[in-house]
Each structure stands twice: as C-alpha cells, then as structure tokens.
Coordinates of C-alpha atoms and ligand atoms in Angstrom, one line a residue:
X1019 CA -39.6 -94.1 37.2
X1020 CA -40.0 -90.8 35.4
X1021 CA -38.1 -90.0 32.2
X1022 CA -36.4 -86.8 33.6
X1023 CA -36.7 -85.4 30.1
X1024 CA -37.5 -81.7 29.7
X1025 CA -38.4 -80.1 26.4
X1026 CA -36.7 -76.6 26.5
X1027 CA -37.6 -73.6 24.3
X1028 CA -35.4 -70.5 23.9
X1029 CA -36.3 -67.5 21.7
X1030 CA -35.0 -64.5 23.8
X1031 CA -32.9 -62.9 21.1
X1032 CA -32.1 -64.0 17.6
X1033 CA -31.8 -67.8 17.8
X1034 CA -34.9 -70.0 17.6
X1035 CA -34.0 -73.0 19.7
X1036 CA -35.5 -76.2 21.1
X1037 CA -33.8 -79.0 23.0
X1038 CA -34.5 -82.2 24.9
X1039 CA -32.4 -82.6 28.0
X1040 CA -32.4 -85.4 30.6
X1041 CA -32.0 -84.5 34.3
X1042 CA -30.5 -81.2 33.5
X1043 CA -27.3 -82.7 32.0
X1044 CA -27.6 -85.2 29.1
X1045 CA -28.5 -83.6 25.8
X1046 CA -30.8 -85.7 23.6
X1047 CA -31.5 -83.0 21.0
X1048 CA -30.3 -79.5 20.6
X1049 CA -31.7 -77.7 17.5
X1050 CA -31.0 -74.0 16.7
X1051 CA -32.1 -71.9 13.7
X1052 CA -29.7 -69.0 13.7
X1053 CA -30.7 -65.5 12.4
X1054 CA -27.0 -64.4 12.2
X1055 CA -27.1 -64.2 8.4
X1056 CA -30.4 -62.3 8.5
X1057 CA -29.0 -59.7 10.9
X1058 CA -25.6 -59.4 9.3
X1059 CA -27.2 -57.3 6.6
X1060 CA -28.2 -54.6 9.1
X1061 CA -25.1 -55.1 11.3
X1062 CA -27.3 -55.9 14.3
X1063 CA -30.6 -57.2 15.4
X1064 CA -33.9 -55.5 14.4
X1065 CA -36.5 -56.7 17.0
X1066 CA -39.5 -56.9 14.6
X1067 CA -37.4 -58.9 12.1
X1068 CA -36.2 -61.2 14.8
X1069 CA -39.7 -61.9 16.1
X1070 CA -41.0 -62.7 12.6
X1071 CA -38.2 -65.1 12.0
X1072 CA -39.0 -66.9 15.3
X1073 CA -42.6 -67.3 14.1
X1074 CA -41.3 -68.7 10.8
X1075 CA -38.9 -71.2 12.4
X1076 CA -40.5 -72.2 15.8
X1077 CA -42.5 -75.2 14.6
X1078 CA -39.9 -76.7 12.2
X1079 CA -37.3 -76.4 15.0
X1080 CA -39.7 -78.0 17.5
X1081 CA -40.5 -80.9 15.1
X1082 CA -36.8 -81.5 14.4
X1083 CA -35.8 -81.6 18.1
X1084 CA -38.7 -84.0 18.9
X1085 CA -37.7 -86.2 16.0
X1086 CA -34.0 -86.3 17.0
X1087 CA -34.9 -87.1 20.6
X1088 CA -37.4 -89.8 19.6
X1089 CA -40.1 -87.7 21.3
X1090 CA -42.6 -87.4 18.5
X1091 CA -45.9 -86.1 19.9
X1092 CA -43.9 -85.2 23.1
X1093 CA -43.7 -88.9 24.1
X1094 CA -41.6 -89.3 27.3
X1095 CA -41.4 -85.5 28.0
X1096 CA -41.9 -84.7 31.7
X1097 CA -42.1 -80.9 31.7
X1098 CA -41.7 -77.9 29.4
X1099 CA -39.1 -75.3 30.2
X1100 CA -39.1 -71.9 28.5
X1101 CA -37.1 -68.7 28.7
X1102 CA -39.3 -66.0 30.3
X1103 CA -36.6 -63.2 30.1
X1104 CA -34.6 -61.2 29.8
X1105 CA -34.7 -60.5 26.1
X1106 CA -36.7 -58.9 23.4
X1107 CA -40.4 -58.9 24.2
X1108 CA -41.7 -59.9 20.8
X1109 CA -39.1 -62.7 20.5
X1110 CA -39.7 -64.1 24.0
X1111 CA -43.4 -64.2 23.4
X1112 CA -43.1 -66.6 20.5
X1113 CA -41.3 -69.2 22.6
X1114 CA -43.6 -68.6 25.6
X1115 CA -46.8 -68.9 23.5
X1116 CA -45.6 -72.3 22.2
X1117 CA -44.6 -73.5 25.6
X1118 CA -47.9 -72.5 27.2
X1119 CA -49.8 -74.2 24.4
X1120 CA -47.8 -77.4 24.6
X1121 CA -48.1 -77.6 28.4
X1122 CA -51.8 -77.1 28.2
X1123 CA -52.3 -79.5 25.4
X1124 CA -50.3 -82.3 26.9
X1125 CA -51.1 -81.5 30.6
X1126 CA -47.4 -81.0 31.4
X1127 CA -45.8 -78.7 34.1
X1128 CA -44.5 -75.4 32.7
X1129 CA -41.2 -74.2 34.1
X1130 CA -40.1 -70.5 33.5
X1131 CA -36.3 -70.0 33.2
X1132 CA -34.1 -67.0 33.4
X1133 CA -31.9 -66.8 30.3
X1134 CA -28.8 -65.9 32.3
X1135 CA -29.4 -68.8 34.6
X1136 CA -29.3 -70.9 31.5
X1137 CA -25.9 -69.5 30.5
X1138 CA -24.5 -70.5 33.9
X1139 CA -26.1 -74.0 33.8
X1140 CA -24.7 -74.7 30.4
X1141 CA -21.6 -75.8 32.4
X1142 CA -23.6 -78.8 33.6
X1143 CA -24.5 -80.1 30.1
X1144 CA -23.2 -83.3 28.6
X1145 CA -23.3 -84.0 24.8
X1146 CA -25.1 -87.1 23.7
X1147 CA -21.9 -89.3 23.6
X1148 CA -19.8 -87.4 26.1
X1149 CA -18.5 -89.5 29.1
X1150 CA -20.1 -88.6 32.4
X1151 CA -18.0 -86.2 34.5
X1152 CA -18.4 -84.4 37.8
X1153 CA -20.7 -81.4 38.0
X1154 CA -19.2 -78.0 38.8
X1155 CA -18.6 -77.9 42.6
X1156 CA -20.5 -75.3 44.6
X1157 CA -20.1 -72.7 45.9
X1158 CA -18.9 -71.3 42.6
X1159 CA -18.2 -68.0 40.9
X1160 CA -20.2 -67.5 37.7
X1161 CA -19.3 -65.1 34.9
X1162 CA -21.9 -64.3 32.2
X1163 CA -20.5 -62.5 29.2
X1164 CA -22.9 -62.1 26.3
X1165 CA -24.0 -59.6 23.7
X1166 CA -26.4 -57.8 26.1
X1167 CA -25.0 -58.6 29.6
X1168 CA -21.8 -58.9 31.5
X1169 CA -21.8 -59.7 35.2
X1170 CA -20.3 -61.7 38.0
X1171 CA -22.3 -63.7 40.6
X1172 CA -21.6 -66.0 43.5
X1173 CA -23.5 -69.2 43.1
X1174 CA -23.9 -70.2 46.8
X1175 CA -26.0 -73.2 46.0
X1176 CA -28.4 -74.3 43.2
X1177 CA -30.6 -71.4 42.2
X1178 CA -29.1 -69.2 44.9
X1179 CA -27.1 -66.2 43.5
X1180 CA -25.5 -63.1 44.9
X1181 CA -24.7 -60.5 42.3
X1182 CA -21.1 -59.2 42.8
X1183 CA -20.9 -56.7 39.9
X1184 CA -21.5 -56.0 36.3
X1185 CA -20.8 -53.6 33.5
X1186 CA -21.6 -50.0 34.0
X1187 CA -21.8 -49.3 30.3
X1188 CA -21.4 -51.7 27.4
X1189 CA -21.6 -55.5 27.7
X1190 CA -18.4 -57.3 26.6
X1191 CA -20.0 -58.8 23.5
X1192 CA -21.5 -55.5 22.6
X1193 CA -17.9 -54.0 22.8
X1194 CA -16.7 -56.8 20.6
X1195 CA -19.5 -56.2 18.1
X1196 CA -18.9 -52.4 18.0
X1197 CA -15.1 -52.6 17.7
X1198 CA -15.6 -55.3 15.0
X1199 CA -17.7 -52.9 13.0
X1200 CA -15.0 -50.1 13.5
X1201 CA -12.4 -52.5 12.2
X1202 CA -14.5 -53.3 9.1
X1203 CA -15.0 -57.0 10.3
X1204 CA -18.2 -59.0 9.6
X1205 CA -21.0 -59.2 12.2
X1206 CA -21.0 -60.6 14.9
X1207 CA -17.7 -58.9 15.9
X1208 CA -16.7 -61.4 18.6
X1209 CA -15.6 -64.4 16.5
X1210 CA -14.3 -62.1 13.8
X1211 CA -12.0 -60.2 16.2
X1212 CA -10.9 -63.5 17.8
X1213 CA -9.9 -64.8 14.4
X1214 CA -8.1 -61.5 13.4
X1215 CA -6.3 -61.4 16.8
X1216 CA -5.0 -64.9 16.3
X1217 CA -3.3 -63.8 13.1
X1218 CA -1.6 -60.8 14.7
X1219 CA 2.1 -60.7 14.4
X1220 CA 2.5 -57.4 16.4
X1221 CA 1.3 -57.9 20.0
X1222 CA 2.7 -55.0 21.9
X1223 CA 0.0 -52.3 21.6
X1224 CA -1.7 -51.7 25.0
X1225 CA -5.3 -50.3 25.2
X1226 CA -6.5 -48.9 28.5
X1227 CA -8.0 -51.1 31.2
X1228 CA -10.8 -49.9 33.4
X1229 CA -10.1 -51.5 36.7
X1230 CA -12.6 -49.4 38.7
X1231 CA -10.6 -50.0 41.9
X1232 CA -11.3 -53.2 43.8
X1233 CA -14.9 -53.3 42.6
X1234 CA -16.4 -56.3 40.7
X1235 CA -17.9 -53.9 38.1
X1236 CA -16.7 -53.6 34.5
X1237 CA -16.5 -50.8 32.0
X1238 CA -15.7 -51.1 28.3
X1239 CA -16.7 -47.7 26.8
X1240 CA -13.3 -46.1 27.3
X1241 CA -11.7 -49.0 25.6
X1242 CA -14.1 -48.6 22.7
X1243 CA -13.2 -44.9 22.4
X1244 CA -9.5 -45.8 22.4
X1245 CA -10.1 -48.3 19.7
X1246 CA -12.0 -45.7 17.6
X1247 CA -9.1 -43.2 17.9
X1248 CA -6.5 -45.8 16.9
X1249 CA -8.6 -46.9 13.9
X1250 CA -8.9 -43.2 12.9
X1251 CA -5.2 -42.6 13.2
X1252 CA -4.2 -45.7 11.4
X1253 CA -6.5 -44.8 8.5
X1254 CA -5.0 -41.3 8.3
X1255 CA -8.0 -39.5 9.8
X1256 CA -7.7 -36.9 12.6
X1257 CA -9.6 -38.7 15.5
X1258 CA -10.9 -35.3 16.7
X1259 CA -12.4 -34.4 13.4
X1260 CA -13.2 -37.3 11.1
X1261 CA -14.8 -40.7 11.3
X1262 CA -12.5 -43.7 11.2
X1263 CA -12.4 -45.5 7.9
X1264 CA -11.6 -49.2 8.2
X1265 CA -11.4 -49.7 4.5
X1266 CA -8.0 -47.9 4.5
X1267 CA -6.5 -50.3 7.1
X1268 CA -4.1 -53.0 6.0
X1269 CA -5.0 -56.5 7.3
X1270 CA -1.9 -56.6 9.6
X1271 CA -3.1 -53.4 11.3
X1272 CA -6.6 -54.8 11.7
X1273 CA -5.1 -57.9 13.3
X1274 CA -2.9 -55.8 15.6
X1275 CA -5.8 -53.6 16.8
X1276 CA -8.1 -56.7 17.2
X1277 CA -5.4 -58.4 19.3
X1278 CA -4.9 -55.3 21.5
X1279 CA -8.6 -54.9 22.1
X1280 CA -9.2 -58.5 22.9
X1281 CA -6.2 -58.6 25.2
X1282 CA -7.6 -55.6 27.2
X1283 CA -11.1 -57.2 27.5
X1284 CA -9.8 -60.6 28.4
X1285 CA -7.3 -59.3 31.0
X1286 CA -10.0 -57.4 32.9
X1287 CA -12.6 -60.1 32.8
X1288 CA -10.2 -62.8 33.8
X1289 CA -8.5 -60.9 36.6
X1290 CA -11.8 -59.8 38.3
X1291 CA -13.3 -63.3 37.9
X1292 CA -10.3 -65.1 39.4
X1293 CA -10.0 -62.5 42.2
X1294 CA -13.6 -63.0 43.1
X1295 CA -13.1 -66.8 43.2
X1296 CA -10.2 -66.4 45.6
X1297 CA -12.0 -63.8 47.7
X1298 CA -15.1 -66.0 48.2
X1299 CA -13.5 -69.4 48.5
X1300 CA -15.2 -70.7 45.3
X1301 CA -14.8 -74.4 44.6
X1302 CA -15.1 -73.8 40.8
X1303 CA -15.6 -71.1 38.2
X1304 CA -18.3 -71.4 35.6
X1305 CA -18.7 -69.2 32.6
X1306 CA -21.3 -68.8 29.9
X1307 CA -22.6 -66.4 27.2
X1308 CA -21.3 -65.9 23.7
X1309 CA -18.1 -64.2 24.7
X1310 CA -17.2 -67.3 26.8
X1311 CA -16.6 -69.0 23.5
X1312 CA -13.5 -66.8 23.2
X1313 CA -10.4 -69.0 23.5
X1314 CA -8.1 -66.3 24.8
X1315 CA -10.6 -65.7 27.7
X1316 CA -11.0 -69.4 28.4
X1317 CA -7.2 -69.9 28.5
X1318 CA -6.6 -66.9 30.8
X1319 CA -9.4 -67.8 33.3
X1320 CA -8.4 -71.5 33.3
X1321 CA -4.8 -70.5 34.1
X1322 CA -5.9 -68.3 37.0
X1323 CA -8.3 -71.0 38.3
X1324 CA -5.6 -73.6 38.1
X1325 CA -3.3 -71.4 40.3
X1326 CA -6.1 -71.4 42.9
X1327 CA -6.4 -75.2 42.6
X1328 CA -10.0 -75.1 41.2
X1329 CA -11.4 -75.9 37.8
X1330 CA -12.9 -73.5 35.2
X1331 CA -16.0 -75.3 33.8
X1332 CA -17.0 -73.8 30.5
X1333 CA -19.2 -75.5 27.9
X1334 CA -18.0 -76.0 24.3
X1335 CA -18.3 -72.8 22.2
X1336 CA -21.6 -74.0 20.7
X1337 CA -23.2 -74.1 24.1
X1338 CA -21.8 -70.7 25.2
X1339 CA -23.9 -68.9 22.6
X1340 CA -27.7 -68.9 22.9
X1341 CA -29.2 -72.4 22.8
X1342 CA -32.1 -74.2 24.4
X1343 CA -30.1 -77.1 26.0
X1344 CA -29.0 -74.6 28.6
X1345 CA -32.6 -73.7 29.4
X1346 CA -33.2 -77.4 29.8
X1347 CA -30.3 -77.6 32.3
X1348 CA -31.4 -74.7 34.4
X1349 CA -35.1 -75.7 34.0
X1350 CA -34.4 -79.1 35.6
X1351 CA -33.1 -77.4 38.8
X1352 CA -36.2 -75.2 38.9
X1353 CA -38.4 -78.1 38.1
X1354 CA -36.9 -80.1 41.1
X1355 CA -37.4 -77.0 43.3
X1356 CA -41.1 -76.9 42.4
X1357 CA -41.0 -73.7 40.3
X1358 CA -44.1 -73.6 38.0
X1359 CA -45.8 -71.1 35.8
X1360 CA -49.5 -70.9 35.0
X1361 CA -51.1 -70.6 31.6
X1362 CA -50.8 -66.8 31.9
X1363 CA -47.0 -66.8 31.8
X1364 CA -45.8 -63.6 30.2
X1365 CA -42.5 -62.3 28.8
X1366 CA -40.3 -60.5 31.3
X1367 CA -37.9 -58.5 29.1
X1368 CA -35.9 -56.9 32.0
X1369 CA -35.7 -59.9 34.3
X1370 CA -32.6 -60.0 36.5
X1371 CA -30.8 -63.0 38.0
X1372 CA -30.2 -61.6 41.4
X1373 CA -30.7 -58.4 43.3
Ligands
LIG2438 O1 -24.9 -65.2 24.5 P1 -25.0 -64.7 23.1 O2 -25.1 -65.8 22.0 O3 -26.3 -63.8 22.9 C1 -26.7 -62.9 23.9 O4 -27.5 -63.4 24.8 O5 -26.3 -61.8 23.8 O6 -23.8 -63.8 22.8 C2 -23.6 -63.2 21.6 C3 -22.3 -62.3 21.7 C4 -22.0 -61.4 20.5 O7 -21.7 -60.1 21.0 C5 -20.8 -62.1 19.9 O8 -19.9 -61.1 19.2 C6 -20.1 -62.7 21.1 O9 -21.1 -63.2 21.9 N1 -19.2 -63.8 20.7 C7 -17.8 -63.7 20.9 C8 -17.3 -64.9 20.4 N2 -18.3 -65.7 19.9 C9 -19.4 -64.9 20.1 N3 -17.0 -62.8 21.5 C10 -15.7 -63.0 21.6 N4 -15.1 -64.1 21.1 C11 -15.8 -65.1 20.5 N5 -15.2 -66.2 20.0
LIG2439 ZN1 -27.5 -65.2 25.8

C-alpha cells in the first residue's frame, strides 16, 4: 500500500511554505515562514524582496517540514505538489525549482497546482489531531477571497469548475489593505480592520454597496472612495481638496469607519455567495483565501447557508491565508487524476482557475 503522502510547496506570494499531507486531508506537517514583518515596513509586497526572502527560507522550511512529518530524506513521500501560479513570477520560481529538483533527485511524480484551487481545497484539510469528519459535499459553490483575487465558482465535481463572477476592480483583501492604510492601521489591513471593527460602539454608518444587478461580479473601488472621503471629513480635510490624515482620527472614529467598511464588504460577498448556492442547488459552500479568515464574513455566510439547509465549510483562519497544506490537498486530487508536470515546469503568473 502506498503512503498517500504528498510533499507540497507554496511560494506564490510572500509566504515560504512546505507541508506534508496524507490523501489530500490529513496534515502531518505545515510549516510557514511569513514575510509579513518584512513587507510591513513598505506597506506592501516588493516582488524582488519577496523572491530573495523565499531563497533565504526555502531550505530551512523544507527541512523543518520533513522533520516534523518524520520524512527525513523524503522517506515515505509519494509525490511532490507545487504551486505553478498564479502569483509573482520570481517567487513562484523558487518553489518550482525546488520541487523540480526534488522530484528528479528522488524519482517522484511532480504535480502542478493552481494556487486558487488550493484555497478551495483547504476546506478538505484535517489538522493532525482533528477527528475525521465528512468532506464538503459536491456540487458546491466556492468563494475565493484573497489579497489579489475575489471570485465565485461552481465546483461541479472534483477539479471541475465553472467561473460565475469575480471582481471588476479591487480584490476584497486589497480593499481591506488599502482602507486599513487610509485608517492608519498596520499592514496587512484585513486583520487590523476586523479587530478595530469589533471594538466599534457606533454601528449605524452605511457605506455604499455595489450590487451590479443580479450579476455574480463584485466591485469594491466605490466603497474605497467612500471610505477615503469619510476619513478626510472626519480628520477635518475637504475631501475634494486634501489628502485624508488618519493621524487626526480618534480611535472610536477609526473603529466606526472600520466597522462600516467591513459591513459593506461582508454583506455583498455573503449575499452573492448564498444566492449563487441557492440558484445552482449547491450541497455545500466552501470558502478560502485570506479574507475568509474574517469572522464577520464567516458568520454571515454560515447563517445564509444554514437557511438553505447546507453547510459552509471553511478552514480555520491559519489555513485560509497562504499555506502549503492546501496545495497538498488540491495536489492529491490532481495526482489521482493523473496530472503530472515534466522537469521543464515553469511559473505561470497569470494562471486562471476556470474560463
Ligand atoms: O490568501 P492570502 O493570504 O494571500 C493572497 O493570496 O493574496 O490573503 C491575504 C489577504 C490580505 O489582503 C489580508 O488583509 C486579508 O487576506 N486578510 C483578512 C483577514 N486576514 C487576512 N481580511 C479580512 N479579515 C481578516 N481577518
Ligand atoms: Zn492566496
């Protein structure tokens, strides 16, 4: 009997990550070196800086993951899964080069994985000591909400997606990060806004929602503009003339604006996701990507799903943000389906999940 263990590598953005996952579900090791502190200084990711940090951390992270999984020298590993895209070209190449080298050296199959597919398959993962529970039922509706992407798909069957819609301007996480900066909150904006919103005592301000009719598309740029005007006004600056100055905002106003912004993003994301689930007769909703860590969003979609009599399956917050275990989960499905890459596997920075 084979081990069913995949070694998974993820370096598409600013986390250097290696995991060992069994049969696409059970995590044996999940190691992440985060560059958040590195990029906080510049308020965002600088691609060259990110790629150099991957080079620095790739081997130590690999060694630690193998040690934790008892897979020293890759003992018991059946295949190597790696993110081929989308992402930053230089960052992707670091993980791909390691994966290609290990596959060649140990004569193991090499399985290329789409990063977004990983975010969806994170819903299948089980922590090392977590009791076994049912997999998300298919067909499902999948929502990916990350720093770079926001879209809805139908998951008709494993590895079979139909894109329903996506953002026509900013990704949800990008909007969180930009409004976080406007409010003078630390990078990344998502967790900081969520924390500020939780402390808000005034919860009656309403920012505009972009419904875009009945479509499954999203737009967050108008909301960002509304937030900018409100920050300017609250800091005593004419929004048509000057730049907003967050340093003049009292903490309760920051909290109020953070709540109003989050409420608008969450309402639109949740309404469209639940509506799509109903329209397409989904048996479950799965959600992934950094913004899926947001508790208000989780609660709202879970409530809508419950009203339809279906579950929302969303990983714990640490598996919503970038990690390699999710690449191991999606990689297993691809491995079973016979998807393989040759030693010439290259980065695909603009890879999409479905047409
Ligand atoms: O999936 P991810 O780790 O990286 C990308 O592939 O982009 O997502 C990072 C994004 C950032 O924009 C961050 O602000 C957002 O996820 N994020 C959150 C929360 N935690 C992370 N947004 C809202 N609420 C959170 N709790
Ligand atoms: Zn991601």
